[in-house]
JSON list of C-alpha atoms in Angstrom, two decimals:
[
{"chain": "A", "resi": 1, "resn": "MET", "atom": "CA", "xyz": [140.07, 69.37, 33.68]},
{"chain": "A", "resi": 2, "resn": "ALA", "atom": "CA", "xyz": [140.61, 73.08, 34.21]},
{"chain": "A", "resi": 3, "resn": "GLU", "atom": "CA", "xyz": [137.28, 73.18, 35.96]},
{"chain": "A", "resi": 4, "resn": "GLU", "atom": "CA", "xyz": [138.39, 70.33, 38.22]},
{"chain": "A", "resi": 5, "resn": "ALA", "atom": "CA", "xyz": [141.67, 72.05, 39.04]},
{"chain": "A", "resi": 6, "resn": "MET", "atom": "CA", "xyz": [139.87, 75.26, 39.89]},
{"chain": "A", "resi": 7, "resn": "SER", "atom": "CA", "xyz": [137.46, 73.29, 42.01]},
{"chain": "A", "resi": 8, "resn": "ARG", "atom": "CA", "xyz": [140.37, 71.82, 43.98]},
{"chain": "A", "resi": 9, "resn": "ALA", "atom": "CA", "xyz": [141.73, 75.32, 44.43]},
{"chain": "A", "resi": 10, "resn": "GLY", "atom": "CA", "xyz": [138.35, 76.40, 45.88]},
{"chain": "A", "resi": 11, "resn": "LEU", "atom": "CA", "xyz": [137.23, 78.44, 42.91]},
{"chain": "A", "resi": 12, "resn": "HIS", "atom": "CA", "xyz": [133.90, 77.84, 41.18]},
{"chain": "A", "resi": 13, "resn": "PHE", "atom": "CA", "xyz": [131.78, 79.38, 38.46]},
{"chain": "A", "resi": 14, "resn": "ASP", "atom": "CA", "xyz": [128.17, 80.35, 39.12]},
{"chain": "A", "resi": 15, "resn": "GLU", "atom": "CA", "xyz": [125.25, 80.35, 36.65]},
{"chain": "A", "resi": 16, "resn": "LEU", "atom": "CA", "xyz": [126.37, 83.76, 35.34]},
{"chain": "A", "resi": 17, "resn": "ASN", "atom": "CA", "xyz": [129.92, 82.42, 34.85]},
{"chain": "A", "resi": 18, "resn": "LYS", "atom": "CA", "xyz": [131.34, 84.58, 37.63]},
{"chain": "A", "resi": 19, "resn": "ILE", "atom": "CA", "xyz": [134.14, 83.17, 39.74]},
{"chain": "A", "resi": 20, "resn": "ARG", "atom": "CA", "xyz": [133.04, 82.27, 43.25]},
{"chain": "A", "resi": 21, "resn": "ILE", "atom": "CA", "xyz": [134.91, 80.90, 46.27]},
{"chain": "A", "resi": 22, "resn": "LEU", "atom": "CA", "xyz": [132.02, 78.70, 47.39]},
{"chain": "A", "resi": 23, "resn": "ASP", "atom": "CA", "xyz": [130.66, 75.95, 45.26]},
{"chain": "A", "resi": 24, "resn": "PRO", "atom": "CA", "xyz": [127.19, 76.73, 43.88]},
{"chain": "A", "resi": 25, "resn": "GLU", "atom": "CA", "xyz": [125.42, 74.27, 46.17]},
{"chain": "A", "resi": 26, "resn": "ASN", "atom": "CA", "xyz": [126.97, 75.77, 49.33]},
{"chain": "A", "resi": 27, "resn": "ALA", "atom": "CA", "xyz": [126.28, 79.28, 48.04]},
{"chain": "A", "resi": 28, "resn": "THR", "atom": "CA", "xyz": [122.62, 78.41, 47.47]},
{"chain": "A", "resi": 29, "resn": "GLN", "atom": "CA", "xyz": [122.34, 76.84, 50.91]},
{"chain": "A", "resi": 30, "resn": "THR", "atom": "CA", "xyz": [124.05, 79.87, 52.48]},
{"chain": "A", "resi": 31, "resn": "THR", "atom": "CA", "xyz": [121.64, 82.23, 50.74]},
{"chain": "A", "resi": 32, "resn": "GLU", "atom": "CA", "xyz": [118.64, 80.13, 51.79]},
{"chain": "A", "resi": 33, "resn": "LEU", "atom": "CA", "xyz": [119.97, 79.99, 55.36]},
{"chain": "A", "resi": 34, "resn": "GLY", "atom": "CA", "xyz": [120.38, 83.78, 55.37]},
{"chain": "A", "resi": 35, "resn": "GLU", "atom": "CA", "xyz": [116.81, 84.24, 54.16]},
{"chain": "A", "resi": 36, "resn": "GLU", "atom": "CA", "xyz": [115.50, 81.76, 56.76]},
{"chain": "A", "resi": 37, "resn": "CYS", "atom": "CA", "xyz": [117.46, 83.62, 59.45]},
{"chain": "A", "resi": 38, "resn": "LYS", "atom": "CA", "xyz": [115.91, 86.93, 58.37]},
{"chain": "A", "resi": 39, "resn": "GLU", "atom": "CA", "xyz": [112.46, 85.33, 58.42]},
{"chain": "A", "resi": 40, "resn": "PHE", "atom": "CA", "xyz": [113.15, 83.77, 61.84]},
{"chain": "A", "resi": 41, "resn": "THR", "atom": "CA", "xyz": [114.39, 87.11, 63.19]},
{"chain": "A", "resi": 42, "resn": "GLY", "atom": "CA", "xyz": [111.23, 88.78, 61.85]},
{"chain": "A", "resi": 43, "resn": "ASN", "atom": "CA", "xyz": [109.09, 86.11, 63.48]},
{"chain": "A", "resi": 44, "resn": "ILE", "atom": "CA", "xyz": [110.94, 86.56, 66.78]},
{"chain": "A", "resi": 45, "resn": "SER", "atom": "CA", "xyz": [110.42, 90.34, 66.57]},
{"chain": "A", "resi": 46, "resn": "GLN", "atom": "CA", "xyz": [106.73, 89.85, 65.85]},
{"chain": "A", "resi": 47, "resn": "PHE", "atom": "CA", "xyz": [106.48, 87.35, 68.71]},
{"chain": "A", "resi": 48, "resn": "GLN", "atom": "CA", "xyz": [108.22, 89.82, 71.05]},
{"chain": "A", "resi": 49, "resn": "LYS", "atom": "CA", "xyz": [105.72, 92.54, 70.06]},
{"chain": "A", "resi": 50, "resn": "ILE", "atom": "CA", "xyz": [102.82, 90.17, 70.67]},
{"chain": "A", "resi": 51, "resn": "MET", "atom": "CA", "xyz": [104.27, 89.15, 74.05]},
{"chain": "A", "resi": 52, "resn": "ASN", "atom": "CA", "xyz": [104.79, 92.80, 75.05]},
{"chain": "A", "resi": 53, "resn": "SER", "atom": "CA", "xyz": [101.20, 93.53, 74.09]},
{"chain": "A", "resi": 54, "resn": "PHE", "atom": "CA", "xyz": [100.00, 90.46, 76.01]},
{"chain": "A", "resi": 55, "resn": "GLU", "atom": "CA", "xyz": [102.06, 91.49, 79.05]},
{"chain": "A", "resi": 56, "resn": "GLN", "atom": "CA", "xyz": [100.52, 94.99, 78.94]},
{"chain": "A", "resi": 57, "resn": "ILE", "atom": "CA", "xyz": [97.01, 93.53, 78.68]},
{"chain": "A", "resi": 58, "resn": "MET", "atom": "CA", "xyz": [97.70, 91.21, 81.62]},
{"chain": "A", "resi": 59, "resn": "ASP", "atom": "CA", "xyz": [99.12, 94.10, 83.69]},
{"chain": "A", "resi": 60, "resn": "ASP", "atom": "CA", "xyz": [96.02, 96.18, 82.96]},
{"chain": "A", "resi": 61, "resn": "ALA", "atom": "CA", "xyz": [93.74, 93.26, 83.82]},
{"chain": "A", "resi": 62, "resn": "SER", "atom": "CA", "xyz": [95.71, 92.64, 87.02]},
{"chain": "A", "resi": 63, "resn": "LYS", "atom": "CA", "xyz": [95.32, 96.28, 88.05]},
{"chain": "A", "resi": 64, "resn": "GLU", "atom": "CA", "xyz": [91.59, 96.14, 87.33]},
{"chain": "A", "resi": 65, "resn": "VAL", "atom": "CA", "xyz": [91.26, 92.93, 89.36]},
{"chain": "A", "resi": 66, "resn": "ASP", "atom": "CA", "xyz": [93.13, 94.60, 92.24]},
{"chain": "A", "resi": 67, "resn": "LYS", "atom": "CA", "xyz": [90.77, 97.60, 92.08]},
{"chain": "A", "resi": 68, "resn": "VAL", "atom": "CA", "xyz": [87.71, 95.35, 92.16]},
{"chain": "A", "resi": 69, "resn": "LYS", "atom": "CA", "xyz": [89.26, 93.32, 94.97]},
{"chain": "A", "resi": 70, "resn": "MET", "atom": "CA", "xyz": [89.90, 96.44, 97.03]},
{"chain": "A", "resi": 71, "resn": "LYS", "atom": "CA", "xyz": [86.32, 97.61, 96.43]},
{"chain": "A", "resi": 72, "resn": "ALA", "atom": "CA", "xyz": [85.04, 94.21, 97.55]},
{"chain": "A", "resi": 73, "resn": "ILE", "atom": "CA", "xyz": [87.19, 94.31, 100.69]},
{"chain": "A", "resi": 74, "resn": "GLY", "atom": "CA", "xyz": [85.96, 97.84, 101.42]},
{"chain": "A", "resi": 75, "resn": "SER", "atom": "CA", "xyz": [82.34, 96.78, 100.92]},
{"chain": "A", "resi": 76, "resn": "ARG", "atom": "CA", "xyz": [82.81, 93.76, 103.16]},
{"chain": "A", "resi": 77, "resn": "ASN", "atom": "CA", "xyz": [84.37, 95.91, 105.87]},
{"chain": "A", "resi": 78, "resn": "MET", "atom": "CA", "xyz": [81.58, 98.47, 105.57]},
{"chain": "A", "resi": 79, "resn": "LEU", "atom": "CA", "xyz": [79.00, 95.69, 105.81]},
{"chain": "A", "resi": 80, "resn": "LYS", "atom": "CA", "xyz": [80.69, 94.32, 108.94]},
{"chain": "A", "resi": 81, "resn": "SER", "atom": "CA", "xyz": [80.79, 97.83, 110.39]},
{"chain": "A", "resi": 82, "resn": "MET", "atom": "CA", "xyz": [77.11, 98.37, 109.64]},
{"chain": "A", "resi": 83, "resn": "SER", "atom": "CA", "xyz": [76.26, 95.00, 111.15]},
{"chain": "A", "resi": 84, "resn": "MET", "atom": "CA", "xyz": [78.20, 95.81, 114.30]},
{"chain": "A", "resi": 85, "resn": "GLN", "atom": "CA", "xyz": [76.53, 99.23, 114.45]},
{"chain": "A", "resi": 86, "resn": "GLN", "atom": "CA", "xyz": [73.09, 97.62, 114.13]},
{"chain": "A", "resi": 87, "resn": "GLU", "atom": "CA", "xyz": [73.99, 95.17, 116.89]},
{"chain": "A", "resi": 88, "resn": "ALA", "atom": "CA", "xyz": [75.07, 98.05, 119.15]},
{"chain": "A", "resi": 89, "resn": "GLU", "atom": "CA", "xyz": [71.85, 99.96, 118.39]},
{"chain": "A", "resi": 90, "resn": "GLN", "atom": "CA", "xyz": [69.78, 96.85, 119.16]},
{"chain": "A", "resi": 91, "resn": "GLN", "atom": "CA", "xyz": [71.56, 96.40, 122.48]},
{"chain": "A", "resi": 92, "resn": "GLN", "atom": "CA", "xyz": [71.00, 100.06, 123.29]},
{"chain": "A", "resi": 93, "resn": "LEU", "atom": "CA", "xyz": [67.30, 99.74, 122.46]},
{"chain": "A", "resi": 94, "resn": "ARG", "atom": "CA", "xyz": [67.01, 96.58, 124.59]},
{"chain": "A", "resi": 95, "resn": "ALA", "atom": "CA", "xyz": [68.63, 98.44, 127.48]},
{"chain": "A", "resi": 96, "resn": "GLN", "atom": "CA", "xyz": [66.17, 101.33, 127.04]},
{"chain": "A", "resi": 97, "resn": "ILE", "atom": "CA", "xyz": [63.25, 98.88, 126.94]},
{"chain": "A", "resi": 98, "resn": "ASN", "atom": "CA", "xyz": [64.46, 97.29, 130.18]},
{"chain": "A", "resi": 99, "resn": "GLU", "atom": "CA", "xyz": [64.83, 100.72, 131.78]},
{"chain": "A", "resi": 100, "resn": "LYS", "atom": "CA", "xyz": [61.30, 101.67, 130.69]},
{"chain": "A", "resi": 101, "resn": "ARG", "atom": "CA", "xyz": [59.91, 98.37, 132.03]},
{"chain": "A", "resi": 102, "resn": "LEU", "atom": "CA", "xyz": [61.59, 98.97, 135.37]},
{"chain": "A", "resi": 103, "resn": "GLU", "atom": "CA", "xyz": [60.27, 102.54, 135.42]},
{"chain": "A", "resi": 104, "resn": "LEU", "atom": "CA", "xyz": [56.78, 101.27, 134.52]},
{"chain": "A", "resi": 105, "resn": "GLU", "atom": "CA", "xyz": [56.92, 98.74, 137.32]},
{"chain": "A", "resi": 106, "resn": "ARG", "atom": "CA", "xyz": [58.11, 101.41, 139.77]},
{"chain": "A", "resi": 107, "resn": "LEU", "atom": "CA", "xyz": [55.37, 103.81, 138.65]},
{"chain": "A", "resi": 108, "resn": "ARG", "atom": "CA", "xyz": [52.76, 101.02, 138.88]},
{"chain": "A", "resi": 109, "resn": "LYS", "atom": "CA", "xyz": [53.80, 100.29, 142.46]},
{"chain": "A", "resi": 110, "resn": "GLN", "atom": "CA", "xyz": [53.83, 103.98, 143.25]},
{"chain": "A", "resi": 111, "resn": "TYR", "atom": "CA", "xyz": [50.34, 104.30, 141.73]},
{"chain": "A", "resi": 112, "resn": "GLU", "atom": "CA", "xyz": [49.09, 101.34, 143.76]},
{"chain": "A", "resi": 113, "resn": "ALA", "atom": "CA", "xyz": [50.58, 102.88, 146.87]},
{"chain": "A", "resi": 114, "resn": "LEU", "atom": "CA", "xyz": [48.93, 106.24, 146.11]},
{"chain": "A", "resi": 115, "resn": "VAL", "atom": "CA", "xyz": [45.58, 104.55, 145.38]},
{"chain": "A", "resi": 116, "resn": "ASN", "atom": "CA", "xyz": [45.93, 102.67, 148.63]},
{"chain": "A", "resi": 117, "resn": "GLU", "atom": "CA", "xyz": [46.81, 105.87, 150.50]},
{"chain": "A", "resi": 118, "resn": "GLU", "atom": "CA", "xyz": [43.87, 107.71, 148.88]},
{"chain": "A", "resi": 119, "resn": "LYS", "atom": "CA", "xyz": [41.57, 104.89, 149.95]},
{"chain": "A", "resi": 120, "resn": "GLN", "atom": "CA", "xyz": [42.88, 105.09, 153.50]},
{"chain": "A", "resi": 121, "resn": "GLN", "atom": "CA", "xyz": [42.51, 108.87, 153.57]},
{"chain": "A", "resi": 122, "resn": "ASN", "atom": "CA", "xyz": [38.97, 108.65, 152.18]},
{"chain": "A", "resi": 123, "resn": "GLU", "atom": "CA", "xyz": [38.12, 106.09, 154.89]},
{"chain": "A", "resi": 124, "resn": "PHE", "atom": "CA", "xyz": [39.67, 108.36, 157.50]},
{"chain": "A", "resi": 125, "resn": "ILE", "atom": "CA", "xyz": [37.68, 111.36, 156.20]},
{"chain": "A", "resi": 126, "resn": "GLU", "atom": "CA", "xyz": [34.49, 109.30, 156.26]},
{"chain": "A", "resi": 127, "resn": "GLN", "atom": "CA", "xyz": [35.18, 108.27, 159.85]},
{"chain": "A", "resi": 128, "resn": "LEU", "atom": "CA", "xyz": [35.77, 111.88, 160.81]},
{"chain": "A", "resi": 129, "resn": "ILE", "atom": "CA", "xyz": [32.56, 112.94, 159.15]},
{"chain": "A", "resi": 130, "resn": "LEU", "atom": "CA", "xyz": [30.62, 110.15, 160.81]},
{"chain": "A", "resi": 131, "resn": "GLN", "atom": "CA", "xyz": [32.08, 111.00, 164.21]},
{"chain": "A", "resi": 132, "resn": "LYS", "atom": "CA", "xyz": [31.00, 114.62, 164.12]}
]
């Protein structure tokens, strides 16, 4: 009866017979909840550390990917530049070939004209010799 009256007044005895405000069941649940909260907080802290580490790894990987990407872009641009340079050199060589062909044709005609003139002069010399 005294225990019931104390219980109505909000006072309880624990297993060590100490007076408590909470009943033993609520006290046990409160203690368990506190321990679970500490464990949850520890898990959240550990998760946060893992996520920070993951974020750092991803940032590093992203930077490395950007470096490789920039190298690839540079290589592609250099390749385009080299290709354009080769094209320009080929066009220049074609132009030189055409110039040389034209010069060859001009020299061939000049040679034919000189051969023709030599032939005419030789004929003229022969006629002069025969006339004397």
